[in-house]
Coordinates of C-alpha atoms and ligand atoms in Angstrom, one line a residue:
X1 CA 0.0 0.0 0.0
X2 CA 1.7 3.1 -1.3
X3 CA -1.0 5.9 -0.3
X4 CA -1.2 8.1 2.5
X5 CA -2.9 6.0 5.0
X6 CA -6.9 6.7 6.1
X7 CA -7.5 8.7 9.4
X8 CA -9.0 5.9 11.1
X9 CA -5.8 3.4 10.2
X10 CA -3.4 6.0 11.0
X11 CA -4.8 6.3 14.3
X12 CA -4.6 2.5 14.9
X13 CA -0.9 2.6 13.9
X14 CA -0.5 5.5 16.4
X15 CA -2.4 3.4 19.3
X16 CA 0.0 0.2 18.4
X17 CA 3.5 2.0 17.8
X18 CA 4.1 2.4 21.6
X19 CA 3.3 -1.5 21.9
X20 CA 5.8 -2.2 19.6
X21 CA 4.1 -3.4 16.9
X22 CA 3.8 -2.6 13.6
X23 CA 1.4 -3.1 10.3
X24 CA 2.9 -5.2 7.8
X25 CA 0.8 -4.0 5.3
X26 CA 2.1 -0.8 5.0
X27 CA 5.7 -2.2 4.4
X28 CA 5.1 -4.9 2.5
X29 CA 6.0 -3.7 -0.8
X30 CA 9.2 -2.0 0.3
X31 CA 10.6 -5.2 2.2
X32 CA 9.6 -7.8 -0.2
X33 CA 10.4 -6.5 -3.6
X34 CA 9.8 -7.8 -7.1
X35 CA 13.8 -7.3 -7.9
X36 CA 16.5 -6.0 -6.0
X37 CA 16.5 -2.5 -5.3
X38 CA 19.7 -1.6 -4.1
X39 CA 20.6 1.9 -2.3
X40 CA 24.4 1.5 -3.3
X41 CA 24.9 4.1 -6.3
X42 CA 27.6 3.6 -9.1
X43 CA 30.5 5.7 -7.7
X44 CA 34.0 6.6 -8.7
X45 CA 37.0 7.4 -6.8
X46 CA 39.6 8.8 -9.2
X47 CA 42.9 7.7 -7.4
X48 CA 45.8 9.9 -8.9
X49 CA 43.8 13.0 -8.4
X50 CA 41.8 12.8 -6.1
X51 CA 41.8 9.9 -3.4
X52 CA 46.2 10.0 -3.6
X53 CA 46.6 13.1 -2.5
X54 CA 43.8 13.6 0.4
X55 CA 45.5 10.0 1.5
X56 CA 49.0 11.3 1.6
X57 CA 47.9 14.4 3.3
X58 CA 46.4 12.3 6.0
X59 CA 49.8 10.9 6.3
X60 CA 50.9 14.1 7.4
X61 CA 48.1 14.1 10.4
X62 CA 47.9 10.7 12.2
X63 CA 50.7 8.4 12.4
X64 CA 49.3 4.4 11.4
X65 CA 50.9 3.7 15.2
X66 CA 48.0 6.2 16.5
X67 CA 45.2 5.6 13.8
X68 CA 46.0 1.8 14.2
X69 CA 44.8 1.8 10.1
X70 CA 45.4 4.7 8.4
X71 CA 42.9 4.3 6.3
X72 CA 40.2 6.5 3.7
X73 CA 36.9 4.5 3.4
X74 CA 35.2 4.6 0.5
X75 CA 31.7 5.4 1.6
X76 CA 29.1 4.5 -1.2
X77 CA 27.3 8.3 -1.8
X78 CA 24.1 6.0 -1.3
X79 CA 24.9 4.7 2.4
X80 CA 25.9 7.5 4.0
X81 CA 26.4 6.7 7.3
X82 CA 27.3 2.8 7.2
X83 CA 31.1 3.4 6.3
X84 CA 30.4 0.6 3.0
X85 CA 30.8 0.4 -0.1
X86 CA 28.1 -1.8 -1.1
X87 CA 25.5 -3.1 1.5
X88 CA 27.4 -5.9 2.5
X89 CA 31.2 -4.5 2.1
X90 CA 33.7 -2.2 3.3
X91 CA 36.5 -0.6 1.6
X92 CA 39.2 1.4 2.3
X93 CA 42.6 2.5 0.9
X94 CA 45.3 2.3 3.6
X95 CA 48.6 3.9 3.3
X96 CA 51.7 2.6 5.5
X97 CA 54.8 5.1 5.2
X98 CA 58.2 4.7 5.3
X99 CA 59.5 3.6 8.2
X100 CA 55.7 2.8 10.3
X101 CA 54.4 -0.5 11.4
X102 CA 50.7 -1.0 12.2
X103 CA 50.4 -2.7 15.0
X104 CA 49.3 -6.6 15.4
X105 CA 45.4 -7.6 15.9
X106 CA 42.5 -10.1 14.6
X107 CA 39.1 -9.8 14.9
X108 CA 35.7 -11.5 13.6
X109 CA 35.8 -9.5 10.4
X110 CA 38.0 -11.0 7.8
X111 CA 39.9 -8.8 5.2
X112 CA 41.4 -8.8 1.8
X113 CA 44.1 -6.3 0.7
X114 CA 44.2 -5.6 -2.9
X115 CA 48.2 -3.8 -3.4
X116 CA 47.5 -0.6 -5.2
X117 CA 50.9 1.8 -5.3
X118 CA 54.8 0.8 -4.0
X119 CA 56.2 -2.3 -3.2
X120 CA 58.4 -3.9 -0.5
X121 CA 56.0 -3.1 2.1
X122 CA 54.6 -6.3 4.3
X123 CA 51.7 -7.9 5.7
X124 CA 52.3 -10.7 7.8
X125 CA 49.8 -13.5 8.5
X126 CA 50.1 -15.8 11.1
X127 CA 53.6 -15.2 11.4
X128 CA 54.6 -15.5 7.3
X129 CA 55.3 -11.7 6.4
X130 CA 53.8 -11.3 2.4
X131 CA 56.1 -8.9 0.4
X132 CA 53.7 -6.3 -1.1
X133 CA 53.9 -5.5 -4.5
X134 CA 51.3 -3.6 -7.0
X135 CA 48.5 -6.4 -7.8
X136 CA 48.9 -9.1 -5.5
X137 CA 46.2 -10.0 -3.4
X138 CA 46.4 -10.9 0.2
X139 CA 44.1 -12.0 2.6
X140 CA 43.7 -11.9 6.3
X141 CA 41.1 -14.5 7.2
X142 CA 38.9 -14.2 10.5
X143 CA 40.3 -14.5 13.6
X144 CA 44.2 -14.7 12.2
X145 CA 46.7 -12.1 13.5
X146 CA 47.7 -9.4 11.0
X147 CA 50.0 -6.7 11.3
X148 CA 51.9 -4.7 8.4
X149 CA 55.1 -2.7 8.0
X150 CA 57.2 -0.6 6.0
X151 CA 61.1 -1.3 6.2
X152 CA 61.5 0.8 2.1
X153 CA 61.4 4.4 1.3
X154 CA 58.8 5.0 -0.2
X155 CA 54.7 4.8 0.9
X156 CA 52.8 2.2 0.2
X157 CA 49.3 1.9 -0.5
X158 CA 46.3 -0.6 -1.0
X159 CA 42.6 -1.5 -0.8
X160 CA 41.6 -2.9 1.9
X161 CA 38.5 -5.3 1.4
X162 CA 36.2 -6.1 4.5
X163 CA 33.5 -8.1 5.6
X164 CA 32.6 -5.3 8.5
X165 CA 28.6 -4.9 7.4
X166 CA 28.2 -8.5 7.4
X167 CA 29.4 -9.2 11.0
X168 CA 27.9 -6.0 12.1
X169 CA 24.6 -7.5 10.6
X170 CA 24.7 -10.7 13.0
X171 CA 26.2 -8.7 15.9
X172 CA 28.9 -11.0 16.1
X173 CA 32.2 -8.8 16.1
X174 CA 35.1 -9.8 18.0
X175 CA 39.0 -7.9 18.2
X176 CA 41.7 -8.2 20.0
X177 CA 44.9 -6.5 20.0
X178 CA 48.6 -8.7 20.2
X179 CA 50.9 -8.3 22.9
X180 CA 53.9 -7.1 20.7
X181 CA 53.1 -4.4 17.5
X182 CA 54.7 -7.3 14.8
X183 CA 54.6 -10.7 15.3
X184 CA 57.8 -12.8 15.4
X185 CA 58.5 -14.3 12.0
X186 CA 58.2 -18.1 11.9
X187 CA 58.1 -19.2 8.5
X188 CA 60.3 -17.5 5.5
X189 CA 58.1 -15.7 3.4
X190 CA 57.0 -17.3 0.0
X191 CA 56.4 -20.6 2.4
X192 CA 53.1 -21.1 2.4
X193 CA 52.7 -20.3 -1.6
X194 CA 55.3 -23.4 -1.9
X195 CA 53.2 -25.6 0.0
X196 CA 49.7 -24.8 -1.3
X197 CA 49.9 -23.0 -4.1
X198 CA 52.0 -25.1 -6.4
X199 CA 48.9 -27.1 -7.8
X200 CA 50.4 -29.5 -4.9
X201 CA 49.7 -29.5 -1.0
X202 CA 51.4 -31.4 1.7
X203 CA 50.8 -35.2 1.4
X204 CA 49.3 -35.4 4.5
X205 CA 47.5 -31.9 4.9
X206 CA 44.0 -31.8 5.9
X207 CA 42.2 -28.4 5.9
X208 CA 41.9 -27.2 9.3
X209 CA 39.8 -24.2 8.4
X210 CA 37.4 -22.7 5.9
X211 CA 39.7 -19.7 4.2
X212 CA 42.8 -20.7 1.9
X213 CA 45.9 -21.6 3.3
X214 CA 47.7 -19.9 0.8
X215 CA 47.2 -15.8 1.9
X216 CA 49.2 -13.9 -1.3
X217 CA 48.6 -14.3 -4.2
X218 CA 51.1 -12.6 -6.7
X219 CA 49.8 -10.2 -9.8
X220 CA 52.7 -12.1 -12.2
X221 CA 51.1 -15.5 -11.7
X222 CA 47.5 -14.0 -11.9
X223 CA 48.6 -11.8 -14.9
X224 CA 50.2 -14.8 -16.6
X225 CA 47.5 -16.6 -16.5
X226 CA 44.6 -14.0 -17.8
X227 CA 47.7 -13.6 -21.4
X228 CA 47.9 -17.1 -21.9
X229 CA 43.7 -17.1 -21.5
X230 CA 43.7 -13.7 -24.2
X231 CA 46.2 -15.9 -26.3
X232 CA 44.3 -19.3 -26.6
X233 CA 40.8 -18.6 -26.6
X234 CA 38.0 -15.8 -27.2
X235 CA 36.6 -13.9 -24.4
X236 CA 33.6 -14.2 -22.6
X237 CA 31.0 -12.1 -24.0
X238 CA 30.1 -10.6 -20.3
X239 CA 33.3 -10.7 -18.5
X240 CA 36.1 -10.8 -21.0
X241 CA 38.8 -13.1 -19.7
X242 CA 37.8 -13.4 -16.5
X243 CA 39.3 -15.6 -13.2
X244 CA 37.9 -16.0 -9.8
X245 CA 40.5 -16.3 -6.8
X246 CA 40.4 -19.8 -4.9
X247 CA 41.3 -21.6 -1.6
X248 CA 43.0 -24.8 -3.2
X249 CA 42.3 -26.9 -0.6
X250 CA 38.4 -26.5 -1.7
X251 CA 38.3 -25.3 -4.7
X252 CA 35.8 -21.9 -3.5
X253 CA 36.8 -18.6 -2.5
X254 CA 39.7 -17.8 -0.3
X255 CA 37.5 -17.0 2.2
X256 CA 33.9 -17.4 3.0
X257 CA 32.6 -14.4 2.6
X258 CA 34.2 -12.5 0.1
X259 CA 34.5 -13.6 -3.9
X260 CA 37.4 -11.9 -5.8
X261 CA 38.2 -11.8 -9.0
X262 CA 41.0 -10.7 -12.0
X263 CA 39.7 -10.0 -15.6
X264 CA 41.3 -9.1 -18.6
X265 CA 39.4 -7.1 -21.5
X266 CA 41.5 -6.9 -24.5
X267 CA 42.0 -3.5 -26.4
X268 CA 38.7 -2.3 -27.9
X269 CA 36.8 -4.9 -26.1
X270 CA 32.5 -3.8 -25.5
X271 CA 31.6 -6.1 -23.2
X272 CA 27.6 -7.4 -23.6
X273 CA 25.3 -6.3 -20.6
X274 CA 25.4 -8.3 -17.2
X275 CA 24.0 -7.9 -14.0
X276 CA 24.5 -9.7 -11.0
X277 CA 23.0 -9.6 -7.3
X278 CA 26.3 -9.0 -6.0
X279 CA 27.3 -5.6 -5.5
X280 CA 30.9 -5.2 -6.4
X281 CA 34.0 -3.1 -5.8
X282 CA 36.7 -2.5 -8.9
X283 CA 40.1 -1.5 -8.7
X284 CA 41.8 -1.0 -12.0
X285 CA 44.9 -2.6 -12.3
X286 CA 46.1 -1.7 -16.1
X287 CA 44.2 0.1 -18.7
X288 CA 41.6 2.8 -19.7
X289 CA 38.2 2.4 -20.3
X290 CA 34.2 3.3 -19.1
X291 CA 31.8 0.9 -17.6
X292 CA 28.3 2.4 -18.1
X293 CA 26.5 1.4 -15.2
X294 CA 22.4 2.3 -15.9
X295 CA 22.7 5.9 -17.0
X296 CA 25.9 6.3 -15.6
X297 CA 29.1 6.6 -17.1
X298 CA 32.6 5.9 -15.3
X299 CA 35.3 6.6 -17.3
X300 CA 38.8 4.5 -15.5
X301 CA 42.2 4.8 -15.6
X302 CA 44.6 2.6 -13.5
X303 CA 44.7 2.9 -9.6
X304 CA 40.9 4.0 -10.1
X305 CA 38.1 2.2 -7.9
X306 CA 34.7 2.1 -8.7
X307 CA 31.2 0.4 -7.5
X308 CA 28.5 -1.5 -9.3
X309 CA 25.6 -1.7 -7.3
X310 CA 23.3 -5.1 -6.7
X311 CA 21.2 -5.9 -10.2
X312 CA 22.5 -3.0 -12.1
X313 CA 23.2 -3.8 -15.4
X314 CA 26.6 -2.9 -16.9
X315 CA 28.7 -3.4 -19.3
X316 CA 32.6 -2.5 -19.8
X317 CA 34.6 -0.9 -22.9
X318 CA 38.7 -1.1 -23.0
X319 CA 40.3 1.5 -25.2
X320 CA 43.7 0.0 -24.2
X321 CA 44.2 -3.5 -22.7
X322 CA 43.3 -3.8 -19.9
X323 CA 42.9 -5.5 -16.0
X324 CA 40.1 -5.3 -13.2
X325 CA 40.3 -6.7 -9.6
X326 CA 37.0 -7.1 -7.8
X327 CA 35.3 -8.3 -5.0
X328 CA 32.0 -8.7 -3.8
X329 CA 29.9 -10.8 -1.2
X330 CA 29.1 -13.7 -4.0
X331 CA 30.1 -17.1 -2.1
X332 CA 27.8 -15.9 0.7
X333 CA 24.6 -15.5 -1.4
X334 CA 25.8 -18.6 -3.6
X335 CA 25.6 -21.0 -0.3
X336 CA 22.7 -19.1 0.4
X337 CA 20.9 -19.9 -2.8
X338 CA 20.3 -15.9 -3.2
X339 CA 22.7 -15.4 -6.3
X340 CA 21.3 -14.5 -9.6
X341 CA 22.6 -13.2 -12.8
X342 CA 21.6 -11.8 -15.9
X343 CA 22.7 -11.9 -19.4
X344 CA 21.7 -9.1 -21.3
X345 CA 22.4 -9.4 -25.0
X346 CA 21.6 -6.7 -27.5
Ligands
GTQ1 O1 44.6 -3.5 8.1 O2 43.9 -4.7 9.7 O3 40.7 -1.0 6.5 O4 41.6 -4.2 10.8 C1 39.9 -2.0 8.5 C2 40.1 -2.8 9.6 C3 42.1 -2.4 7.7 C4 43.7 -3.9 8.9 C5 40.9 -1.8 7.6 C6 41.4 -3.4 9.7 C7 42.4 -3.2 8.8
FE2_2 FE1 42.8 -5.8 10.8

């Protein structure tokens, strides 16, 4: 029911509201809808003029020792309020500086970093530092210790990718901050990409949790792979040449809650419309292009990060070569039987 309610029901609701109680009715429409009806918008942050420089001048306010992150979120226009970028997702670009250390914690929430600018800089998971450099994709699982640092000279800076709405959503956040700021090394770095990410695992290993044991995933294996892909076969229609990320001891996402993904779109590539139910976050990697999201046009360069909103139909166009990271909440509404999609031709 979409009019103005009658005097006599509007004084029922009035005499019920203080009971707690509510009429269905008049919300019916609005909670079950036909199709998703997302409030994310399709936004743009342009990194090398905009989003860079506010982020270095932040440096020169807060150390990451005192902001614990140092960290810009990227606040969907449409959510104002929720510190997400889509309903379900947080993101952030975090900048470490030469020299800092942000101090060790876990928590509930688990997190993805997506290296955007510099390299040399570290994560460490677990006790396995991760040597950053521009594309590789890291994650920090729920509940594993993190802490990064900054031993170059240079800053260093990438998108952080969190599941913060979703554990709000069920109330169940946890943190807890380490003893020491970085955790003591105990495995070289590179260790557990030998053991798990070699197409080969330990003979004996048996998953002991849900998310990937492997937790970087370097941009010159990903990138290989998408060439060889743009060499040997033709694109899909939707997605160009397009790979999803995966824990290899399952075959599904690295971790539950968070799908990401690497696509290629060769040169002069006009991808056919799509639409999917999960609201996704971009970060271009190499390339210009536009993805024209409903009436909306966002014109990308590399380093630039942009939203697609739940169900709104897209499509991309490369004028140069180019590569996209994204993530988005997919695995969750996959196990969940929620996720749809929607190929648009013509
Ligand atoms: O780097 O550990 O953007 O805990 C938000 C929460 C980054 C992190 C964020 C975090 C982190
Ligand atoms: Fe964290």
């Amino acid at each position: 029911m979409n009019d103005a309610p009658t005097a006599d029901r509007q004084a029922f609701y009035d005499q019920i509201g203080p009971h707690h109680l509510a009429p269905l009715w008049e919300h019916l429409h609005r909670l079950v809808t036909r199709t998703p009806t997302s409030p994310a918008l399709p936004v743009k942050w342009d990194y090398d003029n905009v989003v860079r420089p506010l982020l270095m001048q932040s440096g020169g306010l807060i150390t990451a020792r005192e902001a614990e992150r140092r960290v810009l979120i990227l606040e969907n226009p449409g959510l104002k309020g929720n510190t997400s970028a889509t309903h379900s997702l947080f993101a952030g670009l975090q900048l470490i500086m030469p020299g800092e250390v942000a101090p060790a914690h876990r928590h509930a929430a688990s997190a993805l970093r997506f290296v955007v600018e510099g390299s040399g800089a570290y994560t460490a998971v677990e006790g396995e530092r991760a040597i950053m450099e521009p594309g590789d994709f890291i994650i920090t699982p729920s509940w594993t210790w993190h802490d990064h640092g900054n031993e170059t000279d240079h800053p260093v800076i990438w998108l952080d990718g969190l599941d913060v709405p979703m554990v709000r959503m069920f109330d169940a956040s946890f943190a807890e901050p380490a003893n020491a700021e970085s955790q003591t090394v105990t495995r070289p770095s590179g260790d557990s990409l030998a053991r798990y990410g070699a197409n080969m695992v330990p003979v004996d290993w048996k998953p002991e949790r849900i998310s990937s044991p492997v937790f970087s995933y370097p941009y010159a294996r990903s990138r290989q792979a998408l060439a060889t892909l743009a060499r040997n076969g033709d694109p899909d229609p939707c997605h160009g040449y397009k790979l999803r990320y995966i824990n290899p001891g399952s075959g599904g996402s690295p971790m539950p809650t968070i799908g990401a993904f690497m696509a290629l779109l060769p040169a002069g590539f006009a991808s056919a419309p799509y639409r999917s139910t999960d609201g996704t976050v971009y970060s271009v990697v190499e390339g210009q292009g536009e993805t024209v999201i409903g009436d909306t046009v966002i014109s990308w360069k590399p380093r630039d990060l942009f939203v697609v909103p739940s169900w709104a139909a897209h499509r991309h166009k490369a004028s140069s070569e180019a590569v996209l990271f994204s993530f988005s909440d997919r695995p969750v509404q996959e196990v969940l039987s929620l996720w749809r999609e929607d190929r648009l031709h013509g």
